[in-house]
Tab-separated table of C-alpha atoms in Angstrom:
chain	number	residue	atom	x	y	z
A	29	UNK	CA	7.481	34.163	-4.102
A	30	UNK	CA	7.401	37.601	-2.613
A	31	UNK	CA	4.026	39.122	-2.302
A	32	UNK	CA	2.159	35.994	-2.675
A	33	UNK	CA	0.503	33.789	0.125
A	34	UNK	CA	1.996	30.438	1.001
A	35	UNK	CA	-0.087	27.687	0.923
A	36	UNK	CA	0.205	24.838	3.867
A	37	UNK	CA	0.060	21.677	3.080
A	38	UNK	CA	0.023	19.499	6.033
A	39	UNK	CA	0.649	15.795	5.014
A	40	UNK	CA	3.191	13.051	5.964
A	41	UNK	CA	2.494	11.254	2.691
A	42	UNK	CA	5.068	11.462	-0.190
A	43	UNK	CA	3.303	10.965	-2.799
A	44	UNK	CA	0.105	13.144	-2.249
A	45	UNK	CA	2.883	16.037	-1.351
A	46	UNK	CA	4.284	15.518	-5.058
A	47	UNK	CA	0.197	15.236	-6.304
A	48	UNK	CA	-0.151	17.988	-5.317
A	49	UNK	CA	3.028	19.899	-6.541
A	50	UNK	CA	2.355	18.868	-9.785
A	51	UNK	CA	-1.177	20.421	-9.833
A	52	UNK	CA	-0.290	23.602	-8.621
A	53	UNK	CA	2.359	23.717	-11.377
A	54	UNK	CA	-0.138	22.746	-13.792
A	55	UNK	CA	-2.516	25.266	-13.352
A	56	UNK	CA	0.223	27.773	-13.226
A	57	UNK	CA	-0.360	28.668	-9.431
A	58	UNK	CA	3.325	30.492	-8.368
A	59	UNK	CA	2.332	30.283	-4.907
A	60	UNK	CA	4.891	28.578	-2.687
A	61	UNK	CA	3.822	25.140	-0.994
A	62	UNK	CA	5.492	24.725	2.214
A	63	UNK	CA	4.905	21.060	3.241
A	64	UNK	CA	4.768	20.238	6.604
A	65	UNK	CA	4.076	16.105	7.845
A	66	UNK	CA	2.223	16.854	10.939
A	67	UNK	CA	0.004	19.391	13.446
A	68	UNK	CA	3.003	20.223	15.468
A	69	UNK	CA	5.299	20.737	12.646
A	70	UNK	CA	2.111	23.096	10.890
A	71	UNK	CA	1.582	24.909	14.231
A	72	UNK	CA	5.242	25.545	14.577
A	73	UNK	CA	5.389	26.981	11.014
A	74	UNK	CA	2.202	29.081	11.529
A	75	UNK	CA	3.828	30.558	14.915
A	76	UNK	CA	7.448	31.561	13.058
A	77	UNK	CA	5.752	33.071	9.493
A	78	UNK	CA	3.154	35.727	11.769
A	79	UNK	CA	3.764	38.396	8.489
A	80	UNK	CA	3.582	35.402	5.612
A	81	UNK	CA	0.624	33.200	7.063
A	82	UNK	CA	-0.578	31.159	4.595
A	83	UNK	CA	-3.815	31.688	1.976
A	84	UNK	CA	-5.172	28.094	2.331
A	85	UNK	CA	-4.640	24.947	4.280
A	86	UNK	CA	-4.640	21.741	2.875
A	87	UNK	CA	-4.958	19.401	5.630
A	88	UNK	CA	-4.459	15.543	5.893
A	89	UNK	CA	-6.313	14.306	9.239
A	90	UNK	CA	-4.442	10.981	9.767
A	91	UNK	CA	-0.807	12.234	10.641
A	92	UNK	CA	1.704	11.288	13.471
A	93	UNK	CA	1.932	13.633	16.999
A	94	UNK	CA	-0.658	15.345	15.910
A	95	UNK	CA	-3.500	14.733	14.116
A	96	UNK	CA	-5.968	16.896	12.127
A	97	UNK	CA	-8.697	17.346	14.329
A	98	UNK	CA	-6.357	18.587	17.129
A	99	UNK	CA	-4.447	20.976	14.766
A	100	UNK	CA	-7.747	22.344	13.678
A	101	UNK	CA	-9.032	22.635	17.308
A	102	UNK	CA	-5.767	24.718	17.665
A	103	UNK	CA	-5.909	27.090	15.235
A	104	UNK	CA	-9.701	27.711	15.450
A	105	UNK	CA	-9.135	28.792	18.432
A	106	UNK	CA	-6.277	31.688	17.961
A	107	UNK	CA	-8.037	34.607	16.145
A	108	UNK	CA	-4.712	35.492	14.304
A	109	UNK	CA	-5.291	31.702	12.097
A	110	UNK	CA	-8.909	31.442	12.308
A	111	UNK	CA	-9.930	32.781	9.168
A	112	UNK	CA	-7.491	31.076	7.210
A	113	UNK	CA	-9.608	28.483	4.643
A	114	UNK	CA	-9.021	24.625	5.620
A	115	UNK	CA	-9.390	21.968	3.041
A	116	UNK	CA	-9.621	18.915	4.311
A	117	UNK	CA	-8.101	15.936	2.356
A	118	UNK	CA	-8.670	12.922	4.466
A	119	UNK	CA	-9.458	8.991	3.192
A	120	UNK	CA	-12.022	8.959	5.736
A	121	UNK	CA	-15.313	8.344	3.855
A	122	UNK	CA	-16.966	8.532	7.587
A	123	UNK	CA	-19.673	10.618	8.275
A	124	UNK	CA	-18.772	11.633	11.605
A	125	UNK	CA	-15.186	12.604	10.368
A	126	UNK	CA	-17.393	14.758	7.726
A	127	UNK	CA	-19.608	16.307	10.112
A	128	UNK	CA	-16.824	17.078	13.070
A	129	UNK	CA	-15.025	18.670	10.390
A	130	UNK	CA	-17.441	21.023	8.742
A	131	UNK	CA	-18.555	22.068	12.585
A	132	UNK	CA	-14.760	23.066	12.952
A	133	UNK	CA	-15.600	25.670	9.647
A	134	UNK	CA	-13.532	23.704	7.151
A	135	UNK	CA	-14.058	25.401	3.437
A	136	UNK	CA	-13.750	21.720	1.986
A	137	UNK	CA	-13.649	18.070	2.289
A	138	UNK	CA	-12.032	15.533	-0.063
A	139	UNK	CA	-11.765	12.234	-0.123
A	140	UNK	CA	-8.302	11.058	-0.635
A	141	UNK	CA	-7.312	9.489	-3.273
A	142	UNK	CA	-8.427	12.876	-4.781
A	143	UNK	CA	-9.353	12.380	-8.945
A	144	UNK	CA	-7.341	15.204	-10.794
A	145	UNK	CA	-10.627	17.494	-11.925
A	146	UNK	CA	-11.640	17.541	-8.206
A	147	UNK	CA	-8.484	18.729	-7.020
A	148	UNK	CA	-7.842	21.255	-9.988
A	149	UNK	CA	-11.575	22.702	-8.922
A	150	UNK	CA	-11.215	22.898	-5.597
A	151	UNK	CA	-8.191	25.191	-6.864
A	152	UNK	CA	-9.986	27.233	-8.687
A	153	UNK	CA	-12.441	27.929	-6.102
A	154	UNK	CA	-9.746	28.817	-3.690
A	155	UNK	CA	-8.458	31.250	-6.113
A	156	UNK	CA	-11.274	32.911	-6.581
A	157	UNK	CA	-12.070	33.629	-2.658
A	158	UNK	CA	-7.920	34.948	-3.025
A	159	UNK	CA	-9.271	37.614	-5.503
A	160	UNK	CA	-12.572	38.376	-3.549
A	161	UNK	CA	-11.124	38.354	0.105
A	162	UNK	CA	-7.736	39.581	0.260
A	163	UNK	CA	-8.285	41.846	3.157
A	164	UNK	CA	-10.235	38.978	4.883
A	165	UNK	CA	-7.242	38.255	7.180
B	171	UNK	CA	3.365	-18.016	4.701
B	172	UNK	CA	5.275	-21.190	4.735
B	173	UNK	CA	6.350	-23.452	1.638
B	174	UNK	CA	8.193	-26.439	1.521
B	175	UNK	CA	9.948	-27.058	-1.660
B	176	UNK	CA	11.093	-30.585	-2.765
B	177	UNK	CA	13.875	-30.689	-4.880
B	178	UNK	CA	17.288	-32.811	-5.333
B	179	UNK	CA	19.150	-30.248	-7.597
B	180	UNK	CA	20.835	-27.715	-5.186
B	181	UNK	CA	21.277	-25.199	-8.729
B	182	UNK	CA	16.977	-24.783	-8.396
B	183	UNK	CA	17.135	-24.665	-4.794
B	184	UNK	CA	19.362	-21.821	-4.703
B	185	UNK	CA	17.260	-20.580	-7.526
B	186	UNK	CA	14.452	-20.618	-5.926
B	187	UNK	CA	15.356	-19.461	-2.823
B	188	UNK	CA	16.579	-16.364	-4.021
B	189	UNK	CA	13.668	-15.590	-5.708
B	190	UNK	CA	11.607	-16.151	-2.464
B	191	UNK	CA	13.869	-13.459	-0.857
B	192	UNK	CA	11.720	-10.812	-3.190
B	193	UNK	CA	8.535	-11.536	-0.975
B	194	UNK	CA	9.741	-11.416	2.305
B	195	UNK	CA	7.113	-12.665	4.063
B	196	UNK	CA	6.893	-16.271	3.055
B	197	UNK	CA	9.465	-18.899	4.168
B	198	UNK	CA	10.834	-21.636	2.694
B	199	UNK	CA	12.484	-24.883	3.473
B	200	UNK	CA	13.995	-27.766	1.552
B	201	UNK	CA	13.662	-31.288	0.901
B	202	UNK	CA	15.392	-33.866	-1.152
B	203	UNK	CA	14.214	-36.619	-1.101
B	204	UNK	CA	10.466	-38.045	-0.683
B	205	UNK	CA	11.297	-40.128	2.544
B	206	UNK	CA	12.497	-36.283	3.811
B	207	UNK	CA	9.316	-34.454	2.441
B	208	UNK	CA	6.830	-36.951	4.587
B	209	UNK	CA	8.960	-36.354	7.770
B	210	UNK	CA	8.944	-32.542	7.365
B	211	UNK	CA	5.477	-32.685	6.422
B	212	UNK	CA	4.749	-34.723	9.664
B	213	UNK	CA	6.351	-32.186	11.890
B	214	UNK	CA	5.718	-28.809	10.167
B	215	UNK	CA	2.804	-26.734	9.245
B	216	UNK	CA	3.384	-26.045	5.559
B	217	UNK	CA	0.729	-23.624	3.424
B	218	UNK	CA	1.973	-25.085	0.154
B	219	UNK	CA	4.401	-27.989	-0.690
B	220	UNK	CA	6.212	-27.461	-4.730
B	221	UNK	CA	8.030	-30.435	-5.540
B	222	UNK	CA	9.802	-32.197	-8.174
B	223	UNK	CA	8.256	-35.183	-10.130
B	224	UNK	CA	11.971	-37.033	-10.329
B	225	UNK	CA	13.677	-37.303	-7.347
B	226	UNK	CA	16.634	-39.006	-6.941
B	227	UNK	CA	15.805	-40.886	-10.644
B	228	UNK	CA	12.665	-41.791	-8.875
B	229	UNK	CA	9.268	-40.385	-10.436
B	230	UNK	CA	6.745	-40.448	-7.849
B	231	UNK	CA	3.322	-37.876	-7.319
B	232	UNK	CA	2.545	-38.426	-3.344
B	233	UNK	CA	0.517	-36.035	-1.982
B	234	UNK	CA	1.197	-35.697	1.541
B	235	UNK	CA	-2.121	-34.382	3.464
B	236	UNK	CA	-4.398	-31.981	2.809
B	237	UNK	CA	-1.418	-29.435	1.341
B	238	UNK	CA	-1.678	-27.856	-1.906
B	239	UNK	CA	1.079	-29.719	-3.742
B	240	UNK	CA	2.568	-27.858	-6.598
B	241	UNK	CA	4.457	-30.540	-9.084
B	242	UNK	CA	7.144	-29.358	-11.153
B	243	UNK	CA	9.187	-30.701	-14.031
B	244	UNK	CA	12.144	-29.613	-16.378
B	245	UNK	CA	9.679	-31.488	-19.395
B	246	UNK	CA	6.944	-29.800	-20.913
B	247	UNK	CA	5.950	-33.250	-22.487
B	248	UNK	CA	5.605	-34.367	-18.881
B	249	UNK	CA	3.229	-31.684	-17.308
B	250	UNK	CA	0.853	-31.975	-20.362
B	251	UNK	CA	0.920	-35.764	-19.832
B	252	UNK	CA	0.032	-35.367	-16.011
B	253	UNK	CA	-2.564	-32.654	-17.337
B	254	UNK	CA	-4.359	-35.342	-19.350
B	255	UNK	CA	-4.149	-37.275	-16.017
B	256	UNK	CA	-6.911	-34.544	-14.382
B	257	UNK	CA	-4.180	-32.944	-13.318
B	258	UNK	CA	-5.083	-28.871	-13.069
B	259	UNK	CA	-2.555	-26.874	-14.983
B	260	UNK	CA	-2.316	-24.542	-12.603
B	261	UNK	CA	-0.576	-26.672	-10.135
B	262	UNK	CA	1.908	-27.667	-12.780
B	263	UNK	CA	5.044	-25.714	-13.364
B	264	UNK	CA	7.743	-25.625	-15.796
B	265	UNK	CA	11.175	-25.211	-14.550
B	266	UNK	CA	12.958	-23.042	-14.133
B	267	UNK	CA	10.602	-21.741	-11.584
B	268	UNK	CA	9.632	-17.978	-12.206
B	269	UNK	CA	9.056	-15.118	-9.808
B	270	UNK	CA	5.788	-14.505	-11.739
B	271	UNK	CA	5.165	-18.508	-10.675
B	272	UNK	CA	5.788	-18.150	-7.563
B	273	UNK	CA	3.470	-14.566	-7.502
B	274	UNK	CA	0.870	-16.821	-9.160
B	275	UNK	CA	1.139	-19.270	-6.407
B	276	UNK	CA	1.297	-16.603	-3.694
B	277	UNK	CA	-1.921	-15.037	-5.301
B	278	UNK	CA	-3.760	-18.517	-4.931
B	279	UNK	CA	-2.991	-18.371	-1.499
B	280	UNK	CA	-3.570	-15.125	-0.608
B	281	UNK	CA	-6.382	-14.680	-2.545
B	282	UNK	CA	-5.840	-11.068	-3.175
B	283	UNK	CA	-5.225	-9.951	-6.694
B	284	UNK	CA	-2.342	-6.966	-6.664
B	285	UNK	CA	-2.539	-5.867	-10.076
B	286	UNK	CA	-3.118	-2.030	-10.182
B	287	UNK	CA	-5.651	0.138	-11.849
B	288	UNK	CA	-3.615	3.208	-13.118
B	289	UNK	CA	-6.832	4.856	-14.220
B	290	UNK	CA	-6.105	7.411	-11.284
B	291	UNK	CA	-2.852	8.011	-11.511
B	292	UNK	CA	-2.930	8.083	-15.325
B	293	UNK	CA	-5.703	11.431	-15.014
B	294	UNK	CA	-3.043	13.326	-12.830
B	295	UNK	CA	-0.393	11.750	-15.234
B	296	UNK	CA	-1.785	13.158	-18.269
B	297	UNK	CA	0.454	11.173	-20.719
B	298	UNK	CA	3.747	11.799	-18.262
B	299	UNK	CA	5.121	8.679	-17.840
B	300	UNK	CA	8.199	10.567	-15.934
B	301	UNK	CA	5.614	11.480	-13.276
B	302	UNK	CA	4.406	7.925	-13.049
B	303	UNK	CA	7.816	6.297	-12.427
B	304	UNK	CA	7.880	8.835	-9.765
B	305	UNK	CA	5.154	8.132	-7.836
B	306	UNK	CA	5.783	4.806	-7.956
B	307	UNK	CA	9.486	5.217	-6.966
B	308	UNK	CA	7.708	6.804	-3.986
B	309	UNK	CA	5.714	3.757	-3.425
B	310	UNK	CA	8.143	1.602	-3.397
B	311	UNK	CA	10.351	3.581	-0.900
B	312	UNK	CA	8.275	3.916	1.376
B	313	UNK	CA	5.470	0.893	1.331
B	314	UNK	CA	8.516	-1.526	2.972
B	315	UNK	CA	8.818	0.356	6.168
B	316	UNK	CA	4.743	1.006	6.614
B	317	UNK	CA	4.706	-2.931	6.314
B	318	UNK	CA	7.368	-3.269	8.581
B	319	UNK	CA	5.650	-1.004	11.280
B	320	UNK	CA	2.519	-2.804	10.453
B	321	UNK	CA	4.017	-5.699	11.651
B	322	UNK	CA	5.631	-4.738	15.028
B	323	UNK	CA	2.964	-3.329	15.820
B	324	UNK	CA	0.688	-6.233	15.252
B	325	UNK	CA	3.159	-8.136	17.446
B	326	UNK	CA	2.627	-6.158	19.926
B	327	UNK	CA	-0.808	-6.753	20.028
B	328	UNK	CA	-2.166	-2.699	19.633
B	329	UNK	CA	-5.196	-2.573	17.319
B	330	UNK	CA	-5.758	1.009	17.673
B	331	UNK	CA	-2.346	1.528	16.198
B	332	UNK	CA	-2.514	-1.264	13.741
B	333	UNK	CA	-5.960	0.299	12.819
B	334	UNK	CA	-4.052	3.672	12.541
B	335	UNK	CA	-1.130	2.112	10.104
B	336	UNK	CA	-3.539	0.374	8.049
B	337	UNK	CA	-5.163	3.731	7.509
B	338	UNK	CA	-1.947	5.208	6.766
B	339	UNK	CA	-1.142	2.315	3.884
B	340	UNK	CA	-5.070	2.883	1.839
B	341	UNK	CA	-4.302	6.097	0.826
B	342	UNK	CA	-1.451	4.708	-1.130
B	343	UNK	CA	-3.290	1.332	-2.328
B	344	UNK	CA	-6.176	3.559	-3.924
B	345	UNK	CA	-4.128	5.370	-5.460
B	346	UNK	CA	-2.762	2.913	-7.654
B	347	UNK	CA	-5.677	1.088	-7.680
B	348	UNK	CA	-5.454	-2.630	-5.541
B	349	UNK	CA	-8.960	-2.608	-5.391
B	350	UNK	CA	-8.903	-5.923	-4.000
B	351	UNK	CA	-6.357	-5.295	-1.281
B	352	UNK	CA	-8.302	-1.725	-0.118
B	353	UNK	CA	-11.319	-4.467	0.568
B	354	UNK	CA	-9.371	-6.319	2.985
B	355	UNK	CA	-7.591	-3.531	4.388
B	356	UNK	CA	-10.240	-1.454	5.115
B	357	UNK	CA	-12.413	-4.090	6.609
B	358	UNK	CA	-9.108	-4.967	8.729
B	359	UNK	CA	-8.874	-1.954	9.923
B	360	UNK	CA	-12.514	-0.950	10.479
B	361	UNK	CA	-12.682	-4.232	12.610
B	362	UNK	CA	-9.086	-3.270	14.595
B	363	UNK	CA	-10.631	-0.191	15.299
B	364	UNK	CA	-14.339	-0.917	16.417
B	365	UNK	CA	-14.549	-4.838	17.356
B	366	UNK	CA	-13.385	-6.751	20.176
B	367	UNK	CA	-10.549	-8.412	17.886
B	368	UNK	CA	-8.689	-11.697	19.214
B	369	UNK	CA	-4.981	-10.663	18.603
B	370	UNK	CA	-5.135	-14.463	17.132
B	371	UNK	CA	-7.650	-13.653	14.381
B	372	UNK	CA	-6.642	-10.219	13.199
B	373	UNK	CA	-3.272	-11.803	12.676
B	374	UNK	CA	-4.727	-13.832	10.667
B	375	UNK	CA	-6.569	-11.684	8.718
B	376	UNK	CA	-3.125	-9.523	8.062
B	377	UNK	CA	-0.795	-12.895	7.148
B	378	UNK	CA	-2.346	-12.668	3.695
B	379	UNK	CA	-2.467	-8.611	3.878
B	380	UNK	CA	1.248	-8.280	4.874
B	381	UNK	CA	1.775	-10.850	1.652
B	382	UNK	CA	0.234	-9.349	-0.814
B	383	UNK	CA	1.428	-5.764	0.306
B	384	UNK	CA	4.635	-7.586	-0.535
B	385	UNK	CA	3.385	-8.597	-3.921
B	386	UNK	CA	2.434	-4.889	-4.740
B	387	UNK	CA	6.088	-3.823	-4.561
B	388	UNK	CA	7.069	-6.738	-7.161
B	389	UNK	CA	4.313	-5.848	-9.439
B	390	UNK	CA	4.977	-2.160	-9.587
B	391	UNK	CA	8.552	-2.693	-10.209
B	392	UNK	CA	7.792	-4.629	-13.539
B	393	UNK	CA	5.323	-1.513	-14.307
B	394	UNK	CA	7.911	0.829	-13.789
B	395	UNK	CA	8.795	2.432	-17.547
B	396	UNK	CA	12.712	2.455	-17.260
């Protein structure tokens, strides 16, 4: 949809890619979700759409080529992505994975399998910063 | 997994093979005759042995080893008679033999129960049962090559890659709630991924896995609203 940011949802996983269709539909969010199953694919996305970069990132940090932690390292690292909020959605419980990831300035963490009112929250929240930070990047 | 099944009638032998070709995992091979189910015992390693009371005309309980022995019969009047003989019920089956039997049996052996808690699914669901049979379509497309990789990969000996895969699978076993398979999995792969692990022993330790990951396909499908 013209005018409005994508959002990225990095994730190799069919059925958390349709989870999280359907909640975006629910809660009557028109943005577009462009899916993509790994860092590579993500990066390579990012690097073609420089005038439609995405509002948020959801990001899944076990995927093939290239993981999380090394697509976050990446774009972290180029000023043009950097400010772009990261959620993490992970079924790491670890608290390393946790801590590396909040030192890499995600905006969130979840634990996957994510319960519905978590996900529909963390939404929200993201929606909010939308209205409050437009001209943030 | 490996079963022996002693039976003279080839109509339940084809019977029951074919229903063994829904868990992929577990093998099966045939005897007629008792004489024949002490020599294969003798030379094979068999999990479980399910075998006919009659054979041949003859009615006869042997136990060969230390095998479970399931004992079936085409008379209910039978089992309940051997069931007053101490008998546990559970180890008597009426024929024809069932897939949920055999998933009964395979349960036993595994020791991992694969029936789902929908409780998570059912809160993104919201009463849409459309969305359901989707996700599980899902599941079932795609769990058969994750075991698959699972078990190259195992052959090959990598842990750090079977520790990865594993990984990969919980995601999808929360999700639909086999609690009791997430415990083993997990611990699997935590030990793949941080112990010294004897190829031999996580092996092991996935036989059952690999099973009941198996098991969670045929359950779903008979959850599936059509």
């Amino acid at each position: 949809m013209k005018g409005l940011k994508s959002i990225l949802l990095l994730e190799d996983d069919a059925i958390e890619v349709k989870k999280v269709h359907r909640a975006l539909k629910k809660l009557d969010i028109p943005n577009n979700l462009v899916v993509c199953r790994n860092g590579v694919e993500g990066l390579n996305w990012l690097s073609s759409n420089p005038d439609n970069l995405p509002g948020t990132i959801l990001l899944d940090l076990s995927m093939p080529k290239m993981n999380g932690f090394e697509f976050l390292d990446r774009i972290k690292q180029d000023s043009k992505y950097r400010k772009i909020p990261v959620v993490v959605l992970t079924t790491s419980n670890h608290q390393e994975d946790k801590l590396r990831s909040f030192d890499k300035q995600v905006a969130g963490y979840m634990v996957k399998p994510v319960r519905y009112s978590e996900f529909v929250k963390m939404l929200k929240t993201i929606k909010s910063y939308w209205n409050t930070s437009e001209l943030a990047y | 997994m490996q079963i022996l099944y002693v039976e003279d009638d080839k109509f339940d032998q084809l019977a029951f093979k074919r229903i063994l070709k829904k868990i992929p995992s577990i093998s099966v091979d045939i005897a007629t005759s008792h004489h024949e189910m002490r020599e294969k015992v003798e030379v094979n390693a068999y999990d479980i042995i399910i075998r006919d009371i009659y054979l041949n005309g003859e009615k006869n309980l042997d136990t060969p080893g230390n095998i479970p022995v399931y004992f079936t019969s085409g008379s209910k009047p039978v089992l309940e008679q051997l069931s007053k003989k101490s008998i546990d019920s559970k180890f008597l089956l009426l024929k024809p033999i069932s897939l949920q039997d055999v998933q009964k049996i395979v349960t036993d052996y595994t020791n991992i129960s694969t029936e789902p808690d929908f409780s998570q699914i059912d809160e993104w669901a919201d009463g849409d049962e459309h969305f359901k049979n989707e996700l599980i379509t899902y599941y079932l497309d795609e769990i058969p090559s994750q075991i698959q990789k699972i078990e190259e990969v195992a052959l090959e000996g990598d842990l750090k890659k079977l520790a990865d895969l594993l990984h990969a699978v919980l995601t999808k076993l929360r999700t639909f709630g086999f609690h009791d398979l997430v415990n083993k999995v997990s611990k699997l792969e935590y030990d793949a991924r941080n112990n010294d692990l004897a190829i031999s022993v996580c092996n092991q330790r996935l036989e059952p896995i690999i099973i009941a990951l198996h098991q969670t396909r045929l359950t779903l499908r008979t959850k599936r609203i059509t």
